[in-house]
Short mmCIF file of C-alpha atoms in Angstrom, two decimals:
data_model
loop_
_atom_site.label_atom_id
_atom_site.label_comp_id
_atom_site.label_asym_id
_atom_site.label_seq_id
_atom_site.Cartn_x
_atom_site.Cartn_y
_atom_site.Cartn_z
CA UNK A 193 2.62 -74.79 107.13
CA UNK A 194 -0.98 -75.73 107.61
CA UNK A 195 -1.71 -79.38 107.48
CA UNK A 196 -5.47 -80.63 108.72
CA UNK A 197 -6.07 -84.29 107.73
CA UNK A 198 -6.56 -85.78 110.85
CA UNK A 199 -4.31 -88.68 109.84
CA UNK A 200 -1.35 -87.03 108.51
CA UNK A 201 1.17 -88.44 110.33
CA UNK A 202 0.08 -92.01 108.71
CA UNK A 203 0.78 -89.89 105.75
CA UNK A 204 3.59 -88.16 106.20
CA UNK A 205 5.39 -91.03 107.82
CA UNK A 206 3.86 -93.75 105.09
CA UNK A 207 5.59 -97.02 104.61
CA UNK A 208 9.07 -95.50 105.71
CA UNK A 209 9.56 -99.48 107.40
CA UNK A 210 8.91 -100.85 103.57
CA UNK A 211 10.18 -98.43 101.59
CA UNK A 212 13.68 -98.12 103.62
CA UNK A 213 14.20 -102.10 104.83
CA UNK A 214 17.06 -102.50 102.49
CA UNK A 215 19.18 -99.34 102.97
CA UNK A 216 18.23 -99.94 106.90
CA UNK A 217 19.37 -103.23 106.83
CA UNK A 218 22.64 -102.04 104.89
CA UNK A 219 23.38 -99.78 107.31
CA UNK A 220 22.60 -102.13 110.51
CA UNK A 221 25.39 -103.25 112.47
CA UNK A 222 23.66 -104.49 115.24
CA UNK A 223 22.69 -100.83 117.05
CA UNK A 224 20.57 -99.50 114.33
CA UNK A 225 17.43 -97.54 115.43
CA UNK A 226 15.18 -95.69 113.86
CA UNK A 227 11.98 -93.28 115.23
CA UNK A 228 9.94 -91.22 114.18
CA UNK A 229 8.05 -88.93 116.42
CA UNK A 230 5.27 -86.50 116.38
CA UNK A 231 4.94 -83.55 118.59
CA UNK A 232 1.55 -81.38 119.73
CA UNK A 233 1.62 -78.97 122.20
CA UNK A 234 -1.71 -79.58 122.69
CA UNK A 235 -2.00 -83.16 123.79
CA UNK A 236 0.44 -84.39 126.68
CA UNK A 237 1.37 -87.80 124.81
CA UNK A 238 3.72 -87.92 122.27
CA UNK A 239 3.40 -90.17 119.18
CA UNK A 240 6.24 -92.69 118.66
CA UNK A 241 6.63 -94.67 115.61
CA UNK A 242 9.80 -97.36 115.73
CA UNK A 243 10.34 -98.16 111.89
CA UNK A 244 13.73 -99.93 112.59
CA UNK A 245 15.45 -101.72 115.85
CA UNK A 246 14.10 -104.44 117.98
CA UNK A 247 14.84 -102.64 121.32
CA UNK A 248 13.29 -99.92 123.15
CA UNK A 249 16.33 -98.05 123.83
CA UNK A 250 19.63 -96.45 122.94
CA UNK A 251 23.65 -95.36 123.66
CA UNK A 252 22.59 -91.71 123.54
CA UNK A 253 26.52 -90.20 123.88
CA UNK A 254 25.96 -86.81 123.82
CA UNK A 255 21.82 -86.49 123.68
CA UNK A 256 22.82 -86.30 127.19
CA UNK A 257 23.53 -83.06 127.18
CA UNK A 258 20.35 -82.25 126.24
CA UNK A 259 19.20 -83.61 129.84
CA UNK A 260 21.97 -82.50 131.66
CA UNK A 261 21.75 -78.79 130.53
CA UNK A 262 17.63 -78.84 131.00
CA UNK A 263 18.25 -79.48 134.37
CA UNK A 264 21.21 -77.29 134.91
CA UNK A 265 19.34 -74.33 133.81
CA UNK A 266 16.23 -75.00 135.86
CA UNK A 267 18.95 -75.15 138.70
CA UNK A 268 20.16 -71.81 137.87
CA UNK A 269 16.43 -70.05 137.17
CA UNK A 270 15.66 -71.66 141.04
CA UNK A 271 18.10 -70.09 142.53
CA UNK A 272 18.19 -66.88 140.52
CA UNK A 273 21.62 -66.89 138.86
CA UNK A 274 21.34 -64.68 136.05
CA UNK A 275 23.27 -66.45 132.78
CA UNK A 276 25.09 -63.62 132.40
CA UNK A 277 27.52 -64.35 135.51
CA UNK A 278 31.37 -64.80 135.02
CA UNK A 279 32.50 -67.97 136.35
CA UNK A 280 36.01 -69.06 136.48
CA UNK A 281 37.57 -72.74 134.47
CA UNK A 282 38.82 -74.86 137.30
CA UNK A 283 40.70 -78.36 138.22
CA UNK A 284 37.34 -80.29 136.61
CA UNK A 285 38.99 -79.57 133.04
CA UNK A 286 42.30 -81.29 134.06
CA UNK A 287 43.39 -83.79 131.58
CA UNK A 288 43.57 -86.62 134.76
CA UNK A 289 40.32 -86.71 134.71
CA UNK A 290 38.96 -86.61 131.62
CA UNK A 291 38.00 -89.11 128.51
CA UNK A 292 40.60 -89.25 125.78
CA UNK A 293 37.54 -89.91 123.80
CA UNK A 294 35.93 -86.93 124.81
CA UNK A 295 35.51 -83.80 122.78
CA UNK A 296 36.60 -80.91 124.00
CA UNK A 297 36.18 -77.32 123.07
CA UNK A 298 39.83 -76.19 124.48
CA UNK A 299 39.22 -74.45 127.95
CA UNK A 300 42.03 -73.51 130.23
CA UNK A 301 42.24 -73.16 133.69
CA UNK A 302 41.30 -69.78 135.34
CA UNK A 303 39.81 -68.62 132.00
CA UNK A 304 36.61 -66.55 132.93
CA UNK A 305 33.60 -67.24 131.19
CA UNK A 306 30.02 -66.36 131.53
CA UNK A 307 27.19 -68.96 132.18
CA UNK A 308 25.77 -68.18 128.92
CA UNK A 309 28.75 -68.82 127.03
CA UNK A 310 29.22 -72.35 128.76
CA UNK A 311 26.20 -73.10 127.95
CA UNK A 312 26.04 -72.34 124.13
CA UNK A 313 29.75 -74.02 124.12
CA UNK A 314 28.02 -77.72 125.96
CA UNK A 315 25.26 -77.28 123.30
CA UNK A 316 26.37 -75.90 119.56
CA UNK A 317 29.58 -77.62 119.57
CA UNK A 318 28.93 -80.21 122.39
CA UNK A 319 31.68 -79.52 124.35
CA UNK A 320 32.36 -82.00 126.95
CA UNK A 321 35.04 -79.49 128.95
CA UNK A 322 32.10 -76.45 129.16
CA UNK A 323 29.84 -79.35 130.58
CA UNK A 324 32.13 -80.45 133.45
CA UNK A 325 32.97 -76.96 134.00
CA UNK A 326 29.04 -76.39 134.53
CA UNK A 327 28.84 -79.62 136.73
CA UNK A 328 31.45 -78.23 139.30
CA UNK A 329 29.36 -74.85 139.43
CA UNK A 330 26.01 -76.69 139.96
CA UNK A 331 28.20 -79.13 142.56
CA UNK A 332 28.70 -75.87 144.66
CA UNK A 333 25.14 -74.32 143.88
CA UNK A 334 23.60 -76.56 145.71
CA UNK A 335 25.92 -76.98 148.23
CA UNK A 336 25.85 -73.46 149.16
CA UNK A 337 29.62 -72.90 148.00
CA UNK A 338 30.89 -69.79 145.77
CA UNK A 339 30.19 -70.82 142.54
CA UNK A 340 33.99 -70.80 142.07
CA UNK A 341 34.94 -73.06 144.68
CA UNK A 342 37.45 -75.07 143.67
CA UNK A 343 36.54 -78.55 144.85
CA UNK A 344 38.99 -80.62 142.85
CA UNK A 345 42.34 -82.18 143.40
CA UNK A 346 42.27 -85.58 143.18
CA UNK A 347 40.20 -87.91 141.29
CA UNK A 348 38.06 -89.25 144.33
CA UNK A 349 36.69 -85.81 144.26
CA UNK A 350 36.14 -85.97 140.99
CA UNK A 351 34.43 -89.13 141.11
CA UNK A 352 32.23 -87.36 143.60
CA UNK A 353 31.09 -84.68 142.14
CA UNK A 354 30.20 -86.60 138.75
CA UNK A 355 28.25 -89.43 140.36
CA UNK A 356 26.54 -86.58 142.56
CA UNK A 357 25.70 -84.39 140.00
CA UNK A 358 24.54 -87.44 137.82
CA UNK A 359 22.27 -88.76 140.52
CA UNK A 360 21.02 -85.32 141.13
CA UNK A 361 20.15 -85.19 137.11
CA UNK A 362 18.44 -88.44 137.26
CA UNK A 363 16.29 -87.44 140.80
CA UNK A 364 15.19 -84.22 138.86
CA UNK A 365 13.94 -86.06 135.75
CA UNK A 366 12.17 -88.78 137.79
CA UNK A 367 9.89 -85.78 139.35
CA UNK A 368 8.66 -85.40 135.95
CA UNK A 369 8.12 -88.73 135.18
CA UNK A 370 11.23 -88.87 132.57
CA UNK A 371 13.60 -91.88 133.86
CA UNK A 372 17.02 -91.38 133.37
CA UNK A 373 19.89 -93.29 134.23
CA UNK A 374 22.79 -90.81 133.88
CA UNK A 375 26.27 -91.40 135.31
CA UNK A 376 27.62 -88.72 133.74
CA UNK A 377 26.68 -85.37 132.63
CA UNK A 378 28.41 -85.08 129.17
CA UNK A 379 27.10 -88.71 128.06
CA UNK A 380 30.73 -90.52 127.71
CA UNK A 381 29.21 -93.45 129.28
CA UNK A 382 27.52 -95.80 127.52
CA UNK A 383 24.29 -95.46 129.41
CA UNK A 384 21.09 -96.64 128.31
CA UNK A 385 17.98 -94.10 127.28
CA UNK A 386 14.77 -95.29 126.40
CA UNK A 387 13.33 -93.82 123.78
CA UNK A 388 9.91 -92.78 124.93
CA UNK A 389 11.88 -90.69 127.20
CA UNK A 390 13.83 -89.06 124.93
CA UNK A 391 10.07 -88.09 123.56
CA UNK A 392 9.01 -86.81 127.14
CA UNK A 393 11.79 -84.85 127.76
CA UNK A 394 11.62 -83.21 123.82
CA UNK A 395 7.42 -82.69 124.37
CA UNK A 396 8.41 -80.90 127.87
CA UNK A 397 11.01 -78.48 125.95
CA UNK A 398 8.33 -77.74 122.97
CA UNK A 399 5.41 -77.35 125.35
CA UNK A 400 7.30 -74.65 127.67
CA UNK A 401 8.88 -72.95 124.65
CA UNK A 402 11.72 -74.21 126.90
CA UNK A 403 14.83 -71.62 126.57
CA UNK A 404 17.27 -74.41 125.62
CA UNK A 405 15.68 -74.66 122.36
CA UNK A 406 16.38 -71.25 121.41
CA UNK A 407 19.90 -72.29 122.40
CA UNK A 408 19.85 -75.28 119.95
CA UNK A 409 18.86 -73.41 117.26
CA UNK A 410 21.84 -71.79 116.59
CA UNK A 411 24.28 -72.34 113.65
CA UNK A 412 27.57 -71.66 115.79
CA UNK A 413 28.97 -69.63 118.71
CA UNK A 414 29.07 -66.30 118.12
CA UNK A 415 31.28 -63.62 120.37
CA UNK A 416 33.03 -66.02 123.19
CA UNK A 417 35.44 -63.89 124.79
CA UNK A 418 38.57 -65.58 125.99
CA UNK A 419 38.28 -68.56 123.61
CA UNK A 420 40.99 -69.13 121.54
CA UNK A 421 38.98 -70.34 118.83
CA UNK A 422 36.67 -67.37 117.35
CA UNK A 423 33.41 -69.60 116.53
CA UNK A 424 32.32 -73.22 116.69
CA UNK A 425 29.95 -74.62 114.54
CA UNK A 426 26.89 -76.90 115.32
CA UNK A 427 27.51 -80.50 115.17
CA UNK A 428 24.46 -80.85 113.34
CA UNK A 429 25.06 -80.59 109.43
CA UNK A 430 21.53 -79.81 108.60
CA UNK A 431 21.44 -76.47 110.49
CA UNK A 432 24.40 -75.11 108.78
CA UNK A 433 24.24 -72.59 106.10
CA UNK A 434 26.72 -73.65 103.80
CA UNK A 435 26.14 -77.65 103.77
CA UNK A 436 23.97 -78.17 100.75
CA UNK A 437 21.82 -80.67 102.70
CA UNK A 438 20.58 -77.20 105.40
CA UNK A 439 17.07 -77.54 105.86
CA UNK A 440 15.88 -74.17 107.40
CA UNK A 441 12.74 -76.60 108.93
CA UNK A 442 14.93 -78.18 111.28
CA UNK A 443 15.56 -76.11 114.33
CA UNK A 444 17.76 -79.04 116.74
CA UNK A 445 18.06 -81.15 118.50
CA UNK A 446 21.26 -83.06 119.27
CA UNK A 447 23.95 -85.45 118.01
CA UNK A 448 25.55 -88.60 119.93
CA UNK A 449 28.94 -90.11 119.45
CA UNK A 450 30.45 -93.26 120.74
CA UNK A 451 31.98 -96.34 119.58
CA UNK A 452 29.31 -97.75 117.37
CA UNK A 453 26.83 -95.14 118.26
CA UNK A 454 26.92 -92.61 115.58
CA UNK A 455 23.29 -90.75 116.37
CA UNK A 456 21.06 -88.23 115.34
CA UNK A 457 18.08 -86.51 116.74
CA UNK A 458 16.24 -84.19 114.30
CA UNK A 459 13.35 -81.73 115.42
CA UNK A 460 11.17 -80.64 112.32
CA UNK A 461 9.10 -77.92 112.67
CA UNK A 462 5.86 -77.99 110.93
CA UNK A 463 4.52 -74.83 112.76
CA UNK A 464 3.73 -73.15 116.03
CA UNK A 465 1.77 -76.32 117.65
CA UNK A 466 3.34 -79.25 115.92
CA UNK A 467 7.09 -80.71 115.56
CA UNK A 468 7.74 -83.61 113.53
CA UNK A 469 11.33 -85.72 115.31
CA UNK A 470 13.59 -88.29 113.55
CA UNK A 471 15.92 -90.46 115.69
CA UNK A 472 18.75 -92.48 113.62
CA UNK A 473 20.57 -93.73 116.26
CA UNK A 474 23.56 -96.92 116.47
CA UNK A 475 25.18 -96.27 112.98
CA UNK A 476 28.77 -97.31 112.25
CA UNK A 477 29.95 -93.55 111.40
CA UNK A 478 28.94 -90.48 110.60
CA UNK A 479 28.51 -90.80 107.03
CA UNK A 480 25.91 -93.77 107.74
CA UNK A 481 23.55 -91.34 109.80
CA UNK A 482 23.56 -88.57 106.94
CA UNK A 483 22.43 -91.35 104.12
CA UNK A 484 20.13 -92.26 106.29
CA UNK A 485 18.77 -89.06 107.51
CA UNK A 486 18.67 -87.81 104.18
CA UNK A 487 16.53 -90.02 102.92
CA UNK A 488 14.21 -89.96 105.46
CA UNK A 489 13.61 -86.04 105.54
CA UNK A 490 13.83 -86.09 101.61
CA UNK A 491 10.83 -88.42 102.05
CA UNK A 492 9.23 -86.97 104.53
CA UNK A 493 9.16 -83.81 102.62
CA UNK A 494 8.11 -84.95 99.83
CA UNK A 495 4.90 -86.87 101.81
CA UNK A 496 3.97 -83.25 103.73
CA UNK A 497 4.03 -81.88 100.17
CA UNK A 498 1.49 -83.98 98.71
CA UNK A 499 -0.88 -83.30 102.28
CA UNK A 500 -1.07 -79.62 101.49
CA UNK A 501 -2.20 -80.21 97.70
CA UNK A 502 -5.12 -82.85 98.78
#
């Protein structure tokens, strides 16, 4: 797709704020955001458009995870851990110490997984149990333990590793001028994410052709040995097959879900060099951030069509 006006993103994102006020203001429960972002790999800024919300910044739940596992696999690539090792489920997945609320893709203790796998499982189906399992492996990384240390048995140690792994997250991003204030790796906490970083951190991953973007492109697990469950699918319903609103132009990002924080986070790809995103973040349920994203891609679409016939 080959688009050369030099203002096309006026075009493509044209009176979006106007057109969309009432079914915005429907919607709006007192979280609602909306952003639209464009994405060049060859200029260092990214363009941020805010067509709905007053503030600057969001509940991102589980967007998290797209920090968290950024810096996790930068950990691993430093200190040459191939994905491919087999690490073994421990205490961090015991029910004491997790969320109710949190999802959870069904790991049991001792089961042997590879990196890889724990990875795809924190990502595709956002599993908050592969994520902790990843945080205790980190934990001993960089404390120069075997990565299957067990380092858990009471919830003071749990507490430790969380808030050390969290502030180790946060340290990371602030060396690439991305603040973060994570205090926990799966996102359960209702932290607060501005949303110009949520655009540094997604320029960063387009820019390096970062790996965890091949990750996020993917419709579901595939061939997870000693997982109960033979595949998981995305959480994102415009990247599967078989939903009759898949849209083979959007290749990620991430969904978010708390209490009142129903989000979104669409990449678009336009080609090679560009990537158009769409944030609806803060909606009531799930069903509110599916009207709303429809309509904004269907729009959208509809605006890059008329570009490429001028």
């Amino acid at each position: 797709m080959s688009i050369k006006n030099k203002n096309e993103i006026n075009v493509i994102f044209k009176n979006m704020e106007s057109k969309f006020f009432n079914l915005f203001k429907k919607f709006d429960h007192g979280n609602l955001k909306v952003v639209l972002f464009e994405f060049k790999t060859e200029k260092e800024r990214t363009h941020i458009k805010q067509i709905w919300g007053k503030k600057d910044h969001i509940v991102p739940a589980s967007i998290t995870k797209l920090f968290t596992i950024t810096y996790f696999l930068d950990v691993f690539n430093s200190y040459n851990i191939e994905l491919n090792t087999i690490v073994k489920v421990g205490n961090e997945i015991n029910k004491k110490f997790l969320s109710p609320s949190l999802f959870k893709v069904g790991l049991k203790k001792n089961t042997n997984l590879t990196l890889k796998d724990l990875i795809f499982l924190s990502i595709v189906p956002s599993g908050g149990d592969a994520v902790y399992v990843l945080t205790r492996v980190i934990f001993n990384l960089l404390n120069q333990n075997n990565l299957n240390n067990e380092i858990i048995d009471y919830q003071e140690d749990w507490n430790n590793m969380i808030k050390h792994i969290s502030s180790e997250i946060n340290t990371y991003f602030r060396s690439k001028n991305i603040l973060t204030e994570i205090s926990d790796p799966t996102g359960i906490n209702r932290d607060n994410l501005k949303i110009s970083e949520l655009g540094k951190l997604t320029n960063f991953l387009i820019k390096n052709n970062h790996y965890l973007l091949n990750l996020i492109n993917n419709e579901r697990t595939k061939n997870i040995i000693n997982i109960r469950k033979l595949e998981f699918k995305t959480t994102n319903y415009l990247m599967r097959k078989e939903n009759i609103y898949f849209n083979p132009n959007i290749i990620g990002l991430k969904t978010g879900t708390l209490k009142d924080w129903h989000n979104l986070f669409l990449l678009y790809k336009l080609n090679e060099s560009k990537h158009l995103g769409i944030l609806v973040a803060g909606c009531a349920n799930k069903n509110d951030v599916k009207t709303i994203s429809n309509h904004l891609i269907f729009d959208l679409e509809n605006n890059i069509r008329k570009l490429l016939t001028q």
